[in-house]
Amino acid sequence: MNSKGKAPSPSRQAIKVKNRKKRIKKSIAFLFWLIVLSVLGYGLFRQIDSHIANSRQIVTAQQSSAPVDMDTSTVSVESAKDKGAWNLILVNREHPIPQGYEMELIELSNGQSIDSRIYPALQRMFDDMRADGVYPIVASGYRTAQEQQRLMDEKIADYEEDGYSPQDAKSKAEEWVAVVGTSEHQLGLAADINADGVHSAGNEVYEWLDQNAHRYGFIKRYPEDKSEITGTIHEPWHYRYVGVEAATEIYRQGLCLEEYIKTLE
């Protein structure tokens, strides 16, 4: 206290020190929040990046020849009346894959392959599904004869482990897995389409496909009420490309491919 009872004024040096401390505190607080926002921003970026990667299973195609033209105006219109056309080839137990059948495969981003002629339609369909909040993947596309046989052998072994005789196990397995040479997967025109398991569930994918796939040229190949005709149990995931016109007619009339082919005879 001075003689007049007042506290002495702080020195200029003390004021400078005090201001410097304030600036340091502000700088530390700024850096702290900058780090926090950076961490949060990075986490958000990783989530968005993961979402895009998981949801777009068909994004790029790897092919040694020219890339697929995604311009829909250049996509040829497949025959809907010629049962011998490539898109209407009938393959089942009574109709094996024709000798000398050829295709040009295109590899999808997840390692699966399909006939390059159906890639544009499949891409458009998947894009529209994602736009509707449904996230599909191609779980199984083209299969070699060796892959098809392996699946058959594994299914037979499963039934034998359950106590079936070798003959009964083979019969049961053929209800689920096509005999080599009679599988549409060997055509490259079929795909097992399932949910990504992260953003969508299987029933969401199957319901969307059931209602919309024909608009892109795909049909549910093995409907629940056609098992006696197709020889295969209901597979809500198995879709086959036949072209928009044929798919629309099949959908409208409630047919399976075997029945539609008969209308062309």
Tab-separated table of C-alpha atoms in Angstrom:
chain	number	residue	atom	x	y	z
A	1	MET	CA	0.000	0.000	0.000
A	2	ASN	CA	1.275	3.536	-0.666
A	3	SER	CA	0.846	6.479	1.580
A	4	LYS	CA	-2.557	7.208	0.154
A	5	GLY	CA	-3.877	3.668	0.824
A	6	LYS	CA	-3.862	2.528	-2.813
A	7	ALA	CA	-2.200	-0.617	-4.236
A	8	PRO	CA	0.772	0.195	-6.410
A	9	SER	CA	0.178	-0.008	-10.172
A	10	PRO	CA	1.694	-3.084	-11.848
A	11	SER	CA	4.872	-2.373	-13.701
A	12	ARG	CA	5.004	-2.326	-17.487
A	13	GLN	CA	7.134	-5.463	-17.402
A	14	ALA	CA	4.544	-7.320	-15.300
A	15	ILE	CA	1.816	-6.340	-17.767
A	16	LYS	CA	3.906	-7.691	-20.639
A	17	VAL	CA	4.434	-11.004	-18.848
A	18	LYS	CA	0.734	-11.292	-18.095
A	19	ASN	CA	-0.235	-10.618	-21.727
A	20	ARG	CA	2.360	-13.102	-22.947
A	21	LYS	CA	0.860	-15.786	-20.705
A	22	LYS	CA	-2.597	-15.046	-22.120
A	23	ARG	CA	-1.307	-15.389	-25.680
A	24	ILE	CA	0.385	-18.670	-24.815
A	25	LYS	CA	-2.820	-20.024	-23.273
A	26	LYS	CA	-4.806	-18.996	-26.349
A	27	SER	CA	-2.237	-20.644	-28.628
A	28	ILE	CA	-2.336	-23.858	-26.620
A	29	ALA	CA	-6.154	-23.860	-26.679
A	30	PHE	CA	-6.122	-23.227	-30.445
A	31	LEU	CA	-3.681	-26.071	-31.068
A	32	PHE	CA	-5.724	-28.392	-28.846
A	33	TRP	CA	-8.956	-27.791	-30.758
A	34	LEU	CA	-7.120	-27.945	-34.062
A	35	ILE	CA	-5.841	-31.422	-33.155
A	36	VAL	CA	-9.301	-32.514	-31.974
A	37	LEU	CA	-10.958	-31.302	-35.181
A	38	SER	CA	-8.243	-32.944	-37.290
A	39	VAL	CA	-8.776	-36.303	-35.572
A	40	LEU	CA	-12.545	-36.055	-35.938
A	41	GLY	CA	-12.218	-34.999	-39.567
A	42	TYR	CA	-9.896	-37.897	-40.347
A	43	GLY	CA	-12.272	-40.342	-38.712
A	44	LEU	CA	-15.178	-38.975	-40.734
A	45	PHE	CA	-13.126	-39.219	-43.925
A	46	ARG	CA	-12.268	-42.859	-43.178
A	47	GLN	CA	-15.943	-43.669	-42.572
A	48	ILE	CA	-16.982	-42.047	-45.842
A	49	ASP	CA	-14.168	-43.744	-47.722
A	50	SER	CA	-15.077	-47.117	-46.195
A	51	HIS	CA	-18.734	-46.587	-47.037
A	52	ILE	CA	-17.900	-45.885	-50.670
A	53	ALA	CA	-15.531	-48.827	-50.920
A	54	ASN	CA	-17.999	-51.264	-49.382
A	55	SER	CA	-21.052	-50.076	-51.246
A	56	ARG	CA	-19.520	-49.917	-54.719
A	57	GLN	CA	-18.538	-53.493	-55.366
A	58	ILE	CA	-18.819	-52.969	-59.106
A	59	VAL	CA	-16.828	-49.845	-59.769
A	60	THR	CA	-14.005	-50.674	-62.117
A	61	ALA	CA	-13.397	-53.368	-64.647
A	62	GLN	CA	-10.012	-54.919	-65.290
A	63	GLN	CA	-9.646	-56.194	-68.815
A	64	SER	CA	-6.745	-56.513	-71.194
A	65	SER	CA	-8.785	-55.320	-74.159
A	66	ALA	CA	-10.758	-52.099	-74.601
A	67	PRO	CA	-12.836	-50.986	-71.586
A	68	VAL	CA	-16.585	-51.460	-71.533
A	69	ASP	CA	-18.523	-48.516	-72.936
A	70	MET	CA	-20.916	-47.393	-70.236
A	71	ASP	CA	-22.886	-45.089	-72.568
A	72	THR	CA	-26.307	-46.738	-72.607
A	73	SER	CA	-26.984	-45.451	-76.103
A	74	THR	CA	-24.301	-47.760	-77.463
A	75	VAL	CA	-25.615	-50.927	-75.803
A	76	SER	CA	-27.064	-53.287	-78.380
A	77	VAL	CA	-30.663	-54.476	-78.088
A	78	GLU	CA	-30.708	-58.213	-77.486
A	79	SER	CA	-33.190	-60.501	-79.184
A	80	ALA	CA	-36.293	-61.346	-77.185
A	81	LYS	CA	-37.749	-63.753	-79.742
A	82	ASP	CA	-34.825	-65.836	-80.977
A	83	LYS	CA	-34.352	-68.687	-78.538
A	84	GLY	CA	-30.937	-69.293	-80.068
A	85	ALA	CA	-29.705	-65.792	-79.203
A	86	TRP	CA	-26.839	-65.603	-76.733
A	87	ASN	CA	-28.965	-63.906	-74.082
A	88	LEU	CA	-31.697	-66.587	-74.279
A	89	ILE	CA	-29.528	-69.695	-74.198
A	90	LEU	CA	-31.315	-72.228	-71.999
A	91	VAL	CA	-29.065	-74.153	-69.656
A	92	ASN	CA	-30.433	-76.727	-67.222
A	93	ARG	CA	-30.213	-80.462	-66.574
A	94	GLU	CA	-31.724	-81.295	-69.945
A	95	HIS	CA	-29.908	-78.541	-71.825
A	96	PRO	CA	-26.163	-78.429	-71.124
A	97	ILE	CA	-23.937	-75.595	-72.268
A	98	PRO	CA	-23.527	-75.812	-76.066
A	99	GLN	CA	-20.250	-77.154	-77.381
A	100	GLY	CA	-17.901	-74.370	-78.384
A	101	TYR	CA	-19.781	-71.726	-76.409
A	102	GLU	CA	-17.561	-68.671	-76.049
A	103	MET	CA	-17.703	-65.537	-73.967
A	104	GLU	CA	-15.520	-62.563	-73.159
A	105	LEU	CA	-15.224	-62.158	-69.430
A	106	ILE	CA	-14.733	-58.949	-67.525
A	107	GLU	CA	-13.387	-58.909	-63.977
A	108	LEU	CA	-15.218	-56.906	-61.323
A	109	SER	CA	-13.505	-54.974	-58.574
A	110	ASN	CA	-14.146	-57.739	-56.011
A	111	GLY	CA	-12.511	-60.439	-58.162
A	112	GLN	CA	-15.687	-61.976	-59.568
A	113	SER	CA	-16.179	-62.136	-63.343
A	114	ILE	CA	-19.165	-61.934	-65.708
A	115	ASP	CA	-19.784	-61.865	-69.446
A	116	SER	CA	-18.716	-58.402	-70.591
A	117	ARG	CA	-21.975	-58.007	-72.563
A	118	ILE	CA	-24.040	-57.799	-69.387
A	119	TYR	CA	-21.697	-55.524	-67.454
A	120	PRO	CA	-23.302	-52.189	-68.419
A	121	ALA	CA	-26.775	-53.394	-67.368
A	122	LEU	CA	-25.461	-54.822	-64.106
A	123	GLN	CA	-23.603	-51.588	-63.350
A	124	ARG	CA	-26.691	-49.464	-63.967
A	125	MET	CA	-28.802	-51.740	-61.781
A	126	PHE	CA	-26.318	-51.618	-58.904
A	127	ASP	CA	-26.040	-47.830	-59.180
A	128	ASP	CA	-29.819	-47.479	-58.921
A	129	MET	CA	-29.961	-49.900	-55.998
A	130	ARG	CA	-27.439	-47.858	-54.081
A	131	ALA	CA	-29.372	-44.695	-54.921
A	132	ASP	CA	-32.362	-46.360	-53.228
A	133	GLY	CA	-30.293	-47.153	-50.137
A	134	VAL	CA	-29.733	-50.830	-50.973
A	135	TYR	CA	-26.154	-52.067	-51.175
A	136	PRO	CA	-25.550	-55.265	-53.188
A	137	ILE	CA	-22.503	-57.311	-54.106
A	138	VAL	CA	-21.890	-60.018	-56.683
A	139	ALA	CA	-21.144	-62.937	-54.393
A	140	SER	CA	-20.615	-65.349	-57.277
A	141	GLY	CA	-20.368	-64.711	-61.005
A	142	TYR	CA	-18.665	-66.829	-63.645
A	143	ARG	CA	-17.393	-70.229	-62.555
A	144	THR	CA	-15.046	-72.621	-64.268
A	145	ALA	CA	-15.950	-76.293	-64.567
A	146	GLN	CA	-13.423	-77.013	-61.818
A	147	GLU	CA	-15.046	-74.513	-59.451
A	148	GLN	CA	-18.488	-75.924	-60.172
A	149	GLN	CA	-17.306	-79.467	-59.477
A	150	ARG	CA	-15.677	-78.375	-56.233
A	151	LEU	CA	-18.966	-76.899	-55.033
A	152	MET	CA	-20.769	-80.117	-55.928
A	153	ASP	CA	-18.211	-82.266	-54.117
A	154	GLU	CA	-18.434	-80.106	-51.006
A	155	LYS	CA	-22.227	-80.280	-50.978
A	156	ILE	CA	-22.221	-84.053	-51.366
A	157	ALA	CA	-19.704	-84.356	-48.518
A	158	ASP	CA	-21.932	-82.203	-46.301
A	159	TYR	CA	-24.928	-84.484	-46.850
A	160	GLU	CA	-22.846	-87.604	-46.292
A	161	GLU	CA	-21.689	-86.159	-42.973
A	162	ASP	CA	-25.364	-85.729	-42.089
A	163	GLY	CA	-25.874	-89.461	-42.586
A	164	TYR	CA	-27.089	-89.666	-46.182
A	165	SER	CA	-25.922	-92.486	-48.393
A	166	PRO	CA	-23.587	-91.498	-51.265
A	167	GLN	CA	-26.428	-91.841	-53.766
A	168	ASP	CA	-28.923	-89.866	-51.684
A	169	ALA	CA	-26.281	-87.268	-50.857
A	170	LYS	CA	-25.639	-86.751	-54.566
A	171	SER	CA	-29.368	-86.394	-55.291
A	172	LYS	CA	-29.816	-83.885	-52.486
A	173	ALA	CA	-26.738	-81.935	-53.546
A	174	GLU	CA	-28.053	-81.595	-57.091
A	175	GLU	CA	-31.069	-79.739	-55.723
A	176	TRP	CA	-28.683	-76.977	-54.686
A	177	VAL	CA	-25.728	-77.214	-57.045
A	178	ALA	CA	-25.916	-77.731	-60.808
A	179	VAL	CA	-23.985	-80.573	-62.391
A	180	VAL	CA	-20.903	-79.420	-64.274
A	181	GLY	CA	-21.883	-78.281	-67.751
A	182	THR	CA	-25.427	-77.396	-66.734
A	183	SER	CA	-24.748	-74.354	-64.561
A	184	GLU	CA	-25.656	-70.857	-65.695
A	185	HIS	CA	-22.644	-69.618	-63.779
A	186	GLN	CA	-20.503	-71.292	-66.432
A	187	LEU	CA	-22.241	-69.102	-69.039
A	188	GLY	CA	-21.135	-65.899	-67.366
A	189	LEU	CA	-24.698	-64.594	-67.704
A	190	ALA	CA	-25.772	-65.256	-64.109
A	191	ALA	CA	-24.816	-63.743	-60.795
A	192	ASP	CA	-25.604	-64.509	-57.188
A	193	ILE	CA	-26.437	-61.081	-55.788
A	194	ASN	CA	-26.360	-60.647	-52.031
A	195	ALA	CA	-26.202	-57.796	-49.527
A	196	ASP	CA	-22.907	-56.231	-48.518
A	197	GLY	CA	-23.692	-57.242	-44.925
A	198	VAL	CA	-22.820	-53.778	-43.616
A	199	HIS	CA	-25.338	-51.338	-45.028
A	200	SER	CA	-28.025	-53.769	-46.203
A	201	ALA	CA	-29.514	-57.129	-45.278
A	202	GLY	CA	-30.245	-59.948	-47.692
A	203	ASN	CA	-34.012	-59.530	-47.659
A	204	GLU	CA	-33.651	-55.871	-48.693
A	205	VAL	CA	-31.591	-56.843	-51.727
A	206	TYR	CA	-33.877	-59.726	-52.703
A	207	GLU	CA	-37.007	-57.597	-52.421
A	208	TRP	CA	-35.551	-54.833	-54.557
A	209	LEU	CA	-34.385	-57.286	-57.216
A	210	ASP	CA	-37.720	-59.089	-57.239
A	211	GLN	CA	-39.524	-55.852	-58.039
A	212	ASN	CA	-37.024	-54.118	-60.304
A	213	ALA	CA	-34.455	-56.437	-61.895
A	214	HIS	CA	-36.518	-56.988	-65.053
A	215	ARG	CA	-36.152	-53.295	-65.932
A	216	TYR	CA	-32.434	-53.951	-66.442
A	217	GLY	CA	-32.813	-57.250	-68.281
A	218	PHE	CA	-32.403	-59.653	-65.353
A	219	ILE	CA	-34.817	-62.331	-64.139
A	220	LYS	CA	-35.020	-64.343	-60.955
A	221	ARG	CA	-33.951	-67.594	-62.539
A	222	TYR	CA	-35.346	-69.988	-59.943
A	223	PRO	CA	-38.695	-68.700	-58.574
A	224	GLU	CA	-40.248	-70.393	-55.573
A	225	ASP	CA	-43.284	-71.705	-57.477
A	226	LYS	CA	-41.311	-73.019	-60.489
A	227	SER	CA	-39.008	-75.572	-58.867
A	228	GLU	CA	-40.686	-78.520	-60.582
A	229	ILE	CA	-39.999	-76.907	-63.952
A	230	THR	CA	-36.519	-75.506	-63.352
A	231	GLY	CA	-35.340	-78.490	-61.320
A	232	THR	CA	-33.789	-76.103	-58.796
A	233	ILE	CA	-35.077	-74.901	-55.446
A	234	HIS	CA	-35.944	-71.271	-54.862
A	235	GLU	CA	-32.877	-69.029	-55.044
A	236	PRO	CA	-33.820	-65.390	-54.444
A	237	TRP	CA	-30.207	-64.341	-55.041
A	238	HIS	CA	-29.649	-65.971	-58.456
A	239	TYR	CA	-30.319	-63.589	-61.350
A	240	ARG	CA	-29.845	-64.270	-65.032
A	241	TYR	CA	-29.530	-61.772	-67.845
A	242	VAL	CA	-31.955	-62.230	-70.772
A	243	GLY	CA	-32.387	-58.664	-72.017
A	244	VAL	CA	-34.939	-56.026	-71.053
A	245	GLU	CA	-37.698	-57.049	-73.454
A	246	ALA	CA	-37.611	-60.738	-72.539
A	247	ALA	CA	-37.198	-60.010	-68.829
A	248	THR	CA	-40.171	-57.661	-68.852
A	249	GLU	CA	-42.366	-60.255	-70.564
A	250	ILE	CA	-41.239	-62.994	-68.196
A	251	TYR	CA	-41.964	-60.745	-65.219
A	252	ARG	CA	-45.343	-59.629	-66.558
A	253	GLN	CA	-46.549	-63.165	-67.228
A	254	GLY	CA	-44.993	-64.733	-64.142
A	255	LEU	CA	-42.945	-67.237	-66.152
A	256	CYS	CA	-39.631	-68.968	-65.657
A	257	LEU	CA	-37.111	-69.096	-68.504
A	258	GLU	CA	-38.116	-72.629	-69.521
A	259	GLU	CA	-41.717	-71.525	-69.963
A	260	TYR	CA	-40.756	-68.398	-71.864
A	261	ILE	CA	-38.569	-70.372	-74.290
A	262	LYS	CA	-41.563	-72.589	-75.078
A	263	THR	CA	-43.574	-69.539	-76.135
A	264	LEU	CA	-40.950	-68.919	-78.808
A	265	GLU	CA	-41.294	-72.363	-80.398
